PDB file of C-alpha atoms in Angstrom:
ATOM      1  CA  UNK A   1     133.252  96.400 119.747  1.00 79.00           C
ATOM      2  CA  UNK A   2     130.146  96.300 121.347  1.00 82.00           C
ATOM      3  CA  UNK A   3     129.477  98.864 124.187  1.00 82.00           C
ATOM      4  CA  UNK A   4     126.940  99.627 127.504  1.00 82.00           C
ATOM      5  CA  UNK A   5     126.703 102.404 129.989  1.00 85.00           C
ATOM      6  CA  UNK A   6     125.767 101.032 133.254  1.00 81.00           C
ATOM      7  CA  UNK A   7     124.137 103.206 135.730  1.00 80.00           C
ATOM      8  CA  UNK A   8     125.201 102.047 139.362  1.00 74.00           C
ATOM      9  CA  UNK A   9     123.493 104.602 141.569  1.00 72.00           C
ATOM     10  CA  UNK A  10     125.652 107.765 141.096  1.00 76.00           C
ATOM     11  CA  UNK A  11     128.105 106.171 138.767  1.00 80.00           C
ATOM     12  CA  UNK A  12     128.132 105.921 135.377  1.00 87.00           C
ATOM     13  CA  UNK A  13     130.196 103.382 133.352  1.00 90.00           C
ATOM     14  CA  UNK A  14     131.048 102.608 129.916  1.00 90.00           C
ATOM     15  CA  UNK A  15     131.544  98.992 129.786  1.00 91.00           C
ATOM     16  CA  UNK A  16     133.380  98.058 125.889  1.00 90.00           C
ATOM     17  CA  UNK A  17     133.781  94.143 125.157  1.00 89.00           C
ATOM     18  CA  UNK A  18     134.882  93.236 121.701  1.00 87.00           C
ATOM     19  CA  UNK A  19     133.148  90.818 119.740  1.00 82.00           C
ATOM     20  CA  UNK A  20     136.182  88.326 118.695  1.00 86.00           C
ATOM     21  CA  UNK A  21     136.194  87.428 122.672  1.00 85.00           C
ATOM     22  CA  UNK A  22     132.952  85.154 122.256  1.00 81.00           C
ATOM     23  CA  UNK A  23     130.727  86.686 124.697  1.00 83.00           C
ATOM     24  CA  UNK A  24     128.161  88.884 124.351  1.00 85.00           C
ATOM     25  CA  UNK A  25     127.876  92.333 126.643  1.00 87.00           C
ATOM     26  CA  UNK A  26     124.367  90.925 128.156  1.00 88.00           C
ATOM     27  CA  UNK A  27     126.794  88.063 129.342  1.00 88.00           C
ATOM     28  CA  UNK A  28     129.303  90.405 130.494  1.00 90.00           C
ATOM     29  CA  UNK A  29     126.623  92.427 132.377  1.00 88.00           C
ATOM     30  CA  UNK A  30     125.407  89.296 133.891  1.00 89.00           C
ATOM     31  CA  UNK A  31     128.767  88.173 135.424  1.00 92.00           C
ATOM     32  CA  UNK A  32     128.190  89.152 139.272  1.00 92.00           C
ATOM     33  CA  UNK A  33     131.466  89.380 140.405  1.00 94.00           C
ATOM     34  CA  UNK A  34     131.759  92.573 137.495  1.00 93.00           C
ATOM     35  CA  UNK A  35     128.697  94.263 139.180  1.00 90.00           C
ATOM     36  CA  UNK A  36     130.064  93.312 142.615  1.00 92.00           C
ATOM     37  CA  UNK A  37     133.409  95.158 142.182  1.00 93.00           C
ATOM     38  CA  UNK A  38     131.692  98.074 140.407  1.00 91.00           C
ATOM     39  CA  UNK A  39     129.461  98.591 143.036  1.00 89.00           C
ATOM     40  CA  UNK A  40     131.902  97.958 146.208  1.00 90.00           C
ATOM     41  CA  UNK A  41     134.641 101.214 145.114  1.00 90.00           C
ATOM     42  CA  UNK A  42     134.799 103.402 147.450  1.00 90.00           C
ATOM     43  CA  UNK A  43     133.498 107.219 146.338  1.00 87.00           C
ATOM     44  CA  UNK A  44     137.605 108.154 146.007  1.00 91.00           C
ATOM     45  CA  UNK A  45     138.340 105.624 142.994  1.00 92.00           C
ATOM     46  CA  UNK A  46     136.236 106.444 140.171  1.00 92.00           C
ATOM     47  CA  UNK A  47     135.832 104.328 137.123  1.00 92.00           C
ATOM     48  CA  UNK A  48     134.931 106.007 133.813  1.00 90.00           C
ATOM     49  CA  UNK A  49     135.110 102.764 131.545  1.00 92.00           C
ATOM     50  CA  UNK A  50     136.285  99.283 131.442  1.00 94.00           C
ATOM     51  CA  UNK A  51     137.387  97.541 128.332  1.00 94.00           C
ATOM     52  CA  UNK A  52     136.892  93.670 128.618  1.00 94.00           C
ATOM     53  CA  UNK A  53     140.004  92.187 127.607  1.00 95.00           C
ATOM     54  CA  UNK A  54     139.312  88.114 128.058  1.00 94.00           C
ATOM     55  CA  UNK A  55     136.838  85.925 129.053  1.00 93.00           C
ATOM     56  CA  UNK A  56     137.113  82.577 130.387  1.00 92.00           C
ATOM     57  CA  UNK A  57     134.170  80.258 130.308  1.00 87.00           C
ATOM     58  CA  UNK A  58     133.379  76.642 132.493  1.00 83.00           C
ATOM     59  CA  UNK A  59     132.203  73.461 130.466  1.00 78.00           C
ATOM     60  CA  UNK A  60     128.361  74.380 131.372  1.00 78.00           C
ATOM     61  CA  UNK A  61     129.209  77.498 129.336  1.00 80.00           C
ATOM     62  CA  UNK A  62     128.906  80.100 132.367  1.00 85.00           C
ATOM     63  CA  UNK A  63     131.647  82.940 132.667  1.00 89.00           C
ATOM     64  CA  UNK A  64     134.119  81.931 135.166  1.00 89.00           C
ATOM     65  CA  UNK A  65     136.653  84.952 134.522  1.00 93.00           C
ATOM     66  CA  UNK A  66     137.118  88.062 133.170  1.00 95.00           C
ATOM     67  CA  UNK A  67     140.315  90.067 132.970  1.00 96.00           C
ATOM     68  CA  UNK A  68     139.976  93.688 132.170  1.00 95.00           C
ATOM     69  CA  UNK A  69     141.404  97.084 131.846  1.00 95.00           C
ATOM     70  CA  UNK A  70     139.612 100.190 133.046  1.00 94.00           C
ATOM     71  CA  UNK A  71     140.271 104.036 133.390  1.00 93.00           C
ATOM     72  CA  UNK A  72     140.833 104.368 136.887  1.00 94.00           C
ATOM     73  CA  UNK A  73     141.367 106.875 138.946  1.00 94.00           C
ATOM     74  CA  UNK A  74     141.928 108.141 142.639  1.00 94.00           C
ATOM     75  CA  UNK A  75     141.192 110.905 143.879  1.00 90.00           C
ATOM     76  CA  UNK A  76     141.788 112.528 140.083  1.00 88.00           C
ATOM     77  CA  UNK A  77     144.813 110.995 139.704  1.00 94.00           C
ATOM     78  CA  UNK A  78     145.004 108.170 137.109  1.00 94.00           C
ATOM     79  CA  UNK A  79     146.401 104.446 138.495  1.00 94.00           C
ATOM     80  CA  UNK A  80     146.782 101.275 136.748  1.00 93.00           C
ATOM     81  CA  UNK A  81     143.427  99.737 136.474  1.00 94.00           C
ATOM     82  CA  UNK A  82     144.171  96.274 135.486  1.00 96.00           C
ATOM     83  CA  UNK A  83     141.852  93.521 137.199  1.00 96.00           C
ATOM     84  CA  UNK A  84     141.046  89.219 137.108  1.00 97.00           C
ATOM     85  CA  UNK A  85     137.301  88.906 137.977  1.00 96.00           C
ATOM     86  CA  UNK A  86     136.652  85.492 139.524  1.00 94.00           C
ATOM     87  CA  UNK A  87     134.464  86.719 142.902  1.00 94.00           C
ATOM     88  CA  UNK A  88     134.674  85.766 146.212  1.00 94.00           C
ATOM     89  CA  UNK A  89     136.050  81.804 147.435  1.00 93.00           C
ATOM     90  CA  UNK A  90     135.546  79.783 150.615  1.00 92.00           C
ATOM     91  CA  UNK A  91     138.440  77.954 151.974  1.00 93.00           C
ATOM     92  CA  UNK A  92     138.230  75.590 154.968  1.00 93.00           C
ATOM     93  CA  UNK A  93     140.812  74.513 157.892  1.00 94.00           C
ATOM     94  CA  UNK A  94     139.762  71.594 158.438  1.00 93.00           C
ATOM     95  CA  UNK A  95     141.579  69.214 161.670  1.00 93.00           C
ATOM     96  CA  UNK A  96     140.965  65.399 162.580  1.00 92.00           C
ATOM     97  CA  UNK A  97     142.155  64.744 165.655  1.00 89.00           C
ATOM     98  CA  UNK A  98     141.825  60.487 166.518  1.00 85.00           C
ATOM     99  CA  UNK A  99     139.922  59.315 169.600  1.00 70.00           C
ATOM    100  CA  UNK A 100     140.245  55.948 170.572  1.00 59.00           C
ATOM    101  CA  UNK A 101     139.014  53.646 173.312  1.00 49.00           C
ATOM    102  CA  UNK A 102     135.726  56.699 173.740  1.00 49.00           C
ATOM    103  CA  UNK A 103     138.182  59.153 174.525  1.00 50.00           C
ATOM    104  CA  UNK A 104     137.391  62.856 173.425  1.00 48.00           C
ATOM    105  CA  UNK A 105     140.811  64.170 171.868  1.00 49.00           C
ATOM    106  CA  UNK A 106     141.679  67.470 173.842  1.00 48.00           C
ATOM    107  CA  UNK A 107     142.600  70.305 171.868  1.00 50.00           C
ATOM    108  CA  UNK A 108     146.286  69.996 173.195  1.00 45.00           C
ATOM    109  CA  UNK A 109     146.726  66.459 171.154  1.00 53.00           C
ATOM    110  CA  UNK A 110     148.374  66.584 167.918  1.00 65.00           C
ATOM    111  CA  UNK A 111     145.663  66.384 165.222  1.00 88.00           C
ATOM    112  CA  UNK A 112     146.601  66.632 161.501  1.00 92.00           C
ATOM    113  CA  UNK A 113     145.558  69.429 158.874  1.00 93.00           C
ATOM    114  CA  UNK A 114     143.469  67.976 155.652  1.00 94.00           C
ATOM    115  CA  UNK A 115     144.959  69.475 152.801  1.00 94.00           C
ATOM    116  CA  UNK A 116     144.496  68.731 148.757  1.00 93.00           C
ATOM    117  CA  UNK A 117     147.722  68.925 146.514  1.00 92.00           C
ATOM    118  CA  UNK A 118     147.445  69.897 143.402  1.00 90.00           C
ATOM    119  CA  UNK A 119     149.132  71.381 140.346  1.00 91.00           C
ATOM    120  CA  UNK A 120     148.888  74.733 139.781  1.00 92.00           C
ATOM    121  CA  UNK A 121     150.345  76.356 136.476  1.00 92.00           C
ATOM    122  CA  UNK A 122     150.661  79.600 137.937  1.00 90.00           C
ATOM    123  CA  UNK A 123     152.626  78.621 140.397  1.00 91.00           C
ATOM    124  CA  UNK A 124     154.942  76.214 138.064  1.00 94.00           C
ATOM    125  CA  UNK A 125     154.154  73.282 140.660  1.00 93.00           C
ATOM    126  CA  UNK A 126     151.766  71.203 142.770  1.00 92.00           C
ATOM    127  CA  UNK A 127     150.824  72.755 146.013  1.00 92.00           C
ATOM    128  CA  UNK A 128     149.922  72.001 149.250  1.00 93.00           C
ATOM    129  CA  UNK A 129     146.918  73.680 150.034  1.00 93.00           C
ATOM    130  CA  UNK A 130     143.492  74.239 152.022  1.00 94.00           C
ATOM    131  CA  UNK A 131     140.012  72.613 150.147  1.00 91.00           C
ATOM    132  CA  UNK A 132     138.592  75.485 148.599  1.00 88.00           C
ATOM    133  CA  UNK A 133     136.461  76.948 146.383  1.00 85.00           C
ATOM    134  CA  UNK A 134     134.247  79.510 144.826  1.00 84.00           C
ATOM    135  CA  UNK A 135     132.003  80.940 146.912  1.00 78.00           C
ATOM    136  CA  UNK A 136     127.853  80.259 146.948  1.00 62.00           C
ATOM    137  CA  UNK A 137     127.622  80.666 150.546  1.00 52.00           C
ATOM    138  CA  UNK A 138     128.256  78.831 153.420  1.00 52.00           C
ATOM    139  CA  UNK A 139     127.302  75.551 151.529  1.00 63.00           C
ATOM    140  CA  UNK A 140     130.452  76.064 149.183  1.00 73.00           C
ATOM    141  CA  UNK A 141     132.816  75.114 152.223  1.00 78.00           C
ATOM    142  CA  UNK A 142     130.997  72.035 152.657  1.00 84.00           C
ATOM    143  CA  UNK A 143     130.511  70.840 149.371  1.00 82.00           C
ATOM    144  CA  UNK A 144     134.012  71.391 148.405  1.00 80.00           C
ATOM    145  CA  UNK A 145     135.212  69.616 151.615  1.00 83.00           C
ATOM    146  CA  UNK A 146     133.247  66.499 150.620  1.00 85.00           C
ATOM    147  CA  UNK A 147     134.452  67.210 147.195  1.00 82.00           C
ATOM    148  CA  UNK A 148     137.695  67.160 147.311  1.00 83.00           C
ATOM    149  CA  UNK A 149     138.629  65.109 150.692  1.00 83.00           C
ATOM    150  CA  UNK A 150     135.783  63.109 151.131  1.00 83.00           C
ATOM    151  CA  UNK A 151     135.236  64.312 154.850  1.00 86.00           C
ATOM    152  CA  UNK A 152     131.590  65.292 155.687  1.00 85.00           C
ATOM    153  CA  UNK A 153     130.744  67.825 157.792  1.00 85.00           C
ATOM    154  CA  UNK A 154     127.746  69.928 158.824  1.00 85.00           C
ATOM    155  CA  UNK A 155     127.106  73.823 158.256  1.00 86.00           C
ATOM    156  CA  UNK A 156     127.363  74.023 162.203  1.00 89.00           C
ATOM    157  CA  UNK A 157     130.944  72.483 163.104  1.00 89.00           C
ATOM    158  CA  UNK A 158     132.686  75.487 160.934  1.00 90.00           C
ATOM    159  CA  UNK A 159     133.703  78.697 162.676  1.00 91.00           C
ATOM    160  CA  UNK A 160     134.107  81.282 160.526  1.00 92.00           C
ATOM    161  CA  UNK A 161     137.977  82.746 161.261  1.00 94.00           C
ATOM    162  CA  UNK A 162     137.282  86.365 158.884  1.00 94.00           C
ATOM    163  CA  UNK A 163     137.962  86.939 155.064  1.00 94.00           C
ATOM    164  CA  UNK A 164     140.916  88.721 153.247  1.00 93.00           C
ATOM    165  CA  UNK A 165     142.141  89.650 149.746  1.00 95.00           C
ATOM    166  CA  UNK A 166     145.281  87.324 148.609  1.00 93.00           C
ATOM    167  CA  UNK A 167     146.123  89.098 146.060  1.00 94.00           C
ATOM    168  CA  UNK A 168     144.534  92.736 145.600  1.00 94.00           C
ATOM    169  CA  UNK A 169     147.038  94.038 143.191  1.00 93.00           C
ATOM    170  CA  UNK A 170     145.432  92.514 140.314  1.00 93.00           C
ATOM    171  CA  UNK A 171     142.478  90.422 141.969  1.00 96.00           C
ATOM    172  CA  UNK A 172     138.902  90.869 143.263  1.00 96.00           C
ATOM    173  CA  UNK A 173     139.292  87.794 145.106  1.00 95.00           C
ATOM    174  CA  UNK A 174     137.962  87.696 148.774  1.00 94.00           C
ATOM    175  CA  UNK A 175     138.701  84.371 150.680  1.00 94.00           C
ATOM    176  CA  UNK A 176     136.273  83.862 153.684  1.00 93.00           C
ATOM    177  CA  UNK A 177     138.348  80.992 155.785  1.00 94.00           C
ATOM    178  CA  UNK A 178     136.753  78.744 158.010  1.00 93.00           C
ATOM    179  CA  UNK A 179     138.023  76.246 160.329  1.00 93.00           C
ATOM    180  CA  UNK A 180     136.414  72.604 161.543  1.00 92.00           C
ATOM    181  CA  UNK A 181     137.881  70.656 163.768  1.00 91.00           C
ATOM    182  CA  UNK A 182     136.752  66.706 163.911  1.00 89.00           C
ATOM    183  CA  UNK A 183     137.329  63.612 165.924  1.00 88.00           C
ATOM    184  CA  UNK A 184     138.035  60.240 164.017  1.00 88.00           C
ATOM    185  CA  UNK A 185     139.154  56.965 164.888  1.00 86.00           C
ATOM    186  CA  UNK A 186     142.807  55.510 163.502  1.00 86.00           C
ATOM    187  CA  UNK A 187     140.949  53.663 160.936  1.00 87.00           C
ATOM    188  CA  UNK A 188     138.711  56.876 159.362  1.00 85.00           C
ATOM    189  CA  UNK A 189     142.107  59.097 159.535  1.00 88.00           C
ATOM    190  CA  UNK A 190     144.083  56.255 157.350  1.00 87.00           C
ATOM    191  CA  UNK A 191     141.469  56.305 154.697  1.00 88.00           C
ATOM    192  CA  UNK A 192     141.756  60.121 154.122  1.00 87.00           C
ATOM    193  CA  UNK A 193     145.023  59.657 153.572  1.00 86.00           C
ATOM    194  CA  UNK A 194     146.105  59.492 150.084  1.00 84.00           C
ATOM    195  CA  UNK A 195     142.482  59.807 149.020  1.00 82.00           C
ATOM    196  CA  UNK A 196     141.878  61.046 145.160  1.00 80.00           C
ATOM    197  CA  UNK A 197     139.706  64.153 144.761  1.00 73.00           C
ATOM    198  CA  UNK A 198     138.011  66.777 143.049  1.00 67.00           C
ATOM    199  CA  UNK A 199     136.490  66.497 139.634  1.00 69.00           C
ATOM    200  CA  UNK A 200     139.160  64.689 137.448  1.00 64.00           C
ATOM    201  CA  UNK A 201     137.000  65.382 134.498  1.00 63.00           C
ATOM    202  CA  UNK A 202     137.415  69.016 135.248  1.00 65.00           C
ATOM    203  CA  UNK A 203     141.104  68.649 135.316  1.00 67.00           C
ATOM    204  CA  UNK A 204     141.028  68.739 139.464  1.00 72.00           C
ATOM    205  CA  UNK A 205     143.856  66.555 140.147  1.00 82.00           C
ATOM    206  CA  UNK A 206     143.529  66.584 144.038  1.00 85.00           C
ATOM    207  CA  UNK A 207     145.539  64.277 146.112  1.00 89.00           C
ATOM    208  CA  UNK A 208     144.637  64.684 149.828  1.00 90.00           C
ATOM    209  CA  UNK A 209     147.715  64.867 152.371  1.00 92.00           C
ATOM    210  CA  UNK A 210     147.418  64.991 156.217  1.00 93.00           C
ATOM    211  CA  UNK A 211     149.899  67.352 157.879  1.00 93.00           C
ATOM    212  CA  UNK A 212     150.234  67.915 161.559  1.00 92.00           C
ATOM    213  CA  UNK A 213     149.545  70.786 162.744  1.00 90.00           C
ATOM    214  CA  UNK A 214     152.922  71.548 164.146  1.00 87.00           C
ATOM    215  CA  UNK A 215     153.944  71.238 160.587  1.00 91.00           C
ATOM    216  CA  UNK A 216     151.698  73.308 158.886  1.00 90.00           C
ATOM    217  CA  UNK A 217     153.499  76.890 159.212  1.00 89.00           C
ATOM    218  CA  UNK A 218     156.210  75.498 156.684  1.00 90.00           C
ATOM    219  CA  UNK A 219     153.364  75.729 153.272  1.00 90.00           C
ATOM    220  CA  UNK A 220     153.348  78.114 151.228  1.00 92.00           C
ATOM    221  CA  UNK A 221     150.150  78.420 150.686  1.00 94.00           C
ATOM    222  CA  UNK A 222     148.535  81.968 151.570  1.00 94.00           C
ATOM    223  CA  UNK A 223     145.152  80.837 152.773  1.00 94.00           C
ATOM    224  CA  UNK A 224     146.844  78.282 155.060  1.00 95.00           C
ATOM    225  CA  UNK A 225     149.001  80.436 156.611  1.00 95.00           C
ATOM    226  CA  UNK A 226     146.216  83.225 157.280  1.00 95.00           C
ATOM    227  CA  UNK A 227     143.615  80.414 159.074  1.00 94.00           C
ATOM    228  CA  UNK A 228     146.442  78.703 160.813  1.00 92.00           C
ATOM    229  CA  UNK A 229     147.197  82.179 162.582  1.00 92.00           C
ATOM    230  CA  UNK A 230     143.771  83.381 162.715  1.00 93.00           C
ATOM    231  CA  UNK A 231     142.725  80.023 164.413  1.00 91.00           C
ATOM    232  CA  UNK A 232     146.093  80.162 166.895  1.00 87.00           C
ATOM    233  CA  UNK A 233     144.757  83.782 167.624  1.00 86.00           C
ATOM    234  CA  UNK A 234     141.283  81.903 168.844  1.00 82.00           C
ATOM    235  CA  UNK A 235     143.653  80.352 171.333  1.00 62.00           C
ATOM    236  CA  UNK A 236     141.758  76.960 169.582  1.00 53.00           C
ATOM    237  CA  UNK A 237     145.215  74.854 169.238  1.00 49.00           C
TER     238      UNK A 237
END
């Protein structure tokens, strides 16, 4: 078991990783999104020591998670202290609404929702969902959006709608959600349809599906739900 105390301004932590995980505890002190949580907790939860429990890695050998267990407590009361480590996502409405004959689509005409099915194990099915990913900034919305649907769009057509944790139980995870809405012609919004996406070599098996708008409140997707509402409130639709 190898073992570091990490002074974060007036904390002090005892961070223990054992050595049949695969990963050193320089690598585990590198992960930001471990130094990010420790660092965010409010003065009222205090965190004597975390015990890394696994580690996933990508294929370029980077940490991509880390699930823990640490001594937690609020206020001097002990509570479970269980938590995934993946860091903060982007996630992106994104709308097409067609124009045809010059016409500017108003934003009382239909339009459709781009969103990427995939399977997700966790879930025991494929899933409807908004093109996301892990967040580098604001480029991460558009790269993944390219990525995954093949629609390009600039830095300057999103709106940012306001961020929220899916699942803080267990989960650092902070989704910032974004919306873009974009005219296309008949033709441009047919070849969306049914596109393939994401990096198959990766195991993203992304189909992309339009859904109108009108439709959308029936996923079950979190992070759809949350924009679609957030983007309504906007009085945008």
């Amino acid at each position: 078991m190898e073992s570091a105390v990490w002074e974060l301004g007036k904390r002090r932590v005892v961070i223990e990783c054992p050595a049949s995980l695969g990963a050193s505890i320089e690598q585990i002190q590198g992960f930001p999104p471990l130094r990010s949580w420790l660092q965010k907790l409010h003065a009222d939860i205090e965190v004597r020591r975390v015990t890394i429990q696994s580690v996933d890695t990508f294929k370029s050998g980077s940490i991509g998670f880390v699930k823990l267990s640490s001594d937690a407590h609020f206020n001097g009361t002990r509570i479970p202290g269980v938590v995934f480590l993946r860091g903060p996502s982007t996630a992106v409405l994104l709308i097409l609404r067609t124009q045809e004959g010059g016409r500017v689509p108003s934003r009382l005409d239909g339009g459709y929702a781009v969103m990427v099915e995939q399977p997700r194990v966790a879930a025991g099915e494929a899933l409807l969902e908004l093109p996301a990913g892990m967040d580098d900034g604001v480029c991460t919305a558009v790269k993944e959006v390219m990525e995954e649907t093949g629609v390009a769009i600039e830095e300057g057509d999103l709106v940012e709608l306001g961020a929220a944790y899916p699942s803080p139980g267990a989960c650092d995870e902070m989704v910032t959600l974004c919306a873009c809405e974009k005219a296309v012609t008949s033709d441009e919004l047919e070849r969306v349809r049914g596109r393939l996406g994401g990096c198959r070599s990766e195991g993203e098996l992304i189909t992309v599906r339009l859904v109108r708008i009108s439709d959308l409140w029936q996923t079950t997707d979190m992070k759809t739900l949350a924009a679609l509402y957030l983007w309504d409130r906007r009085k945008l639709i």
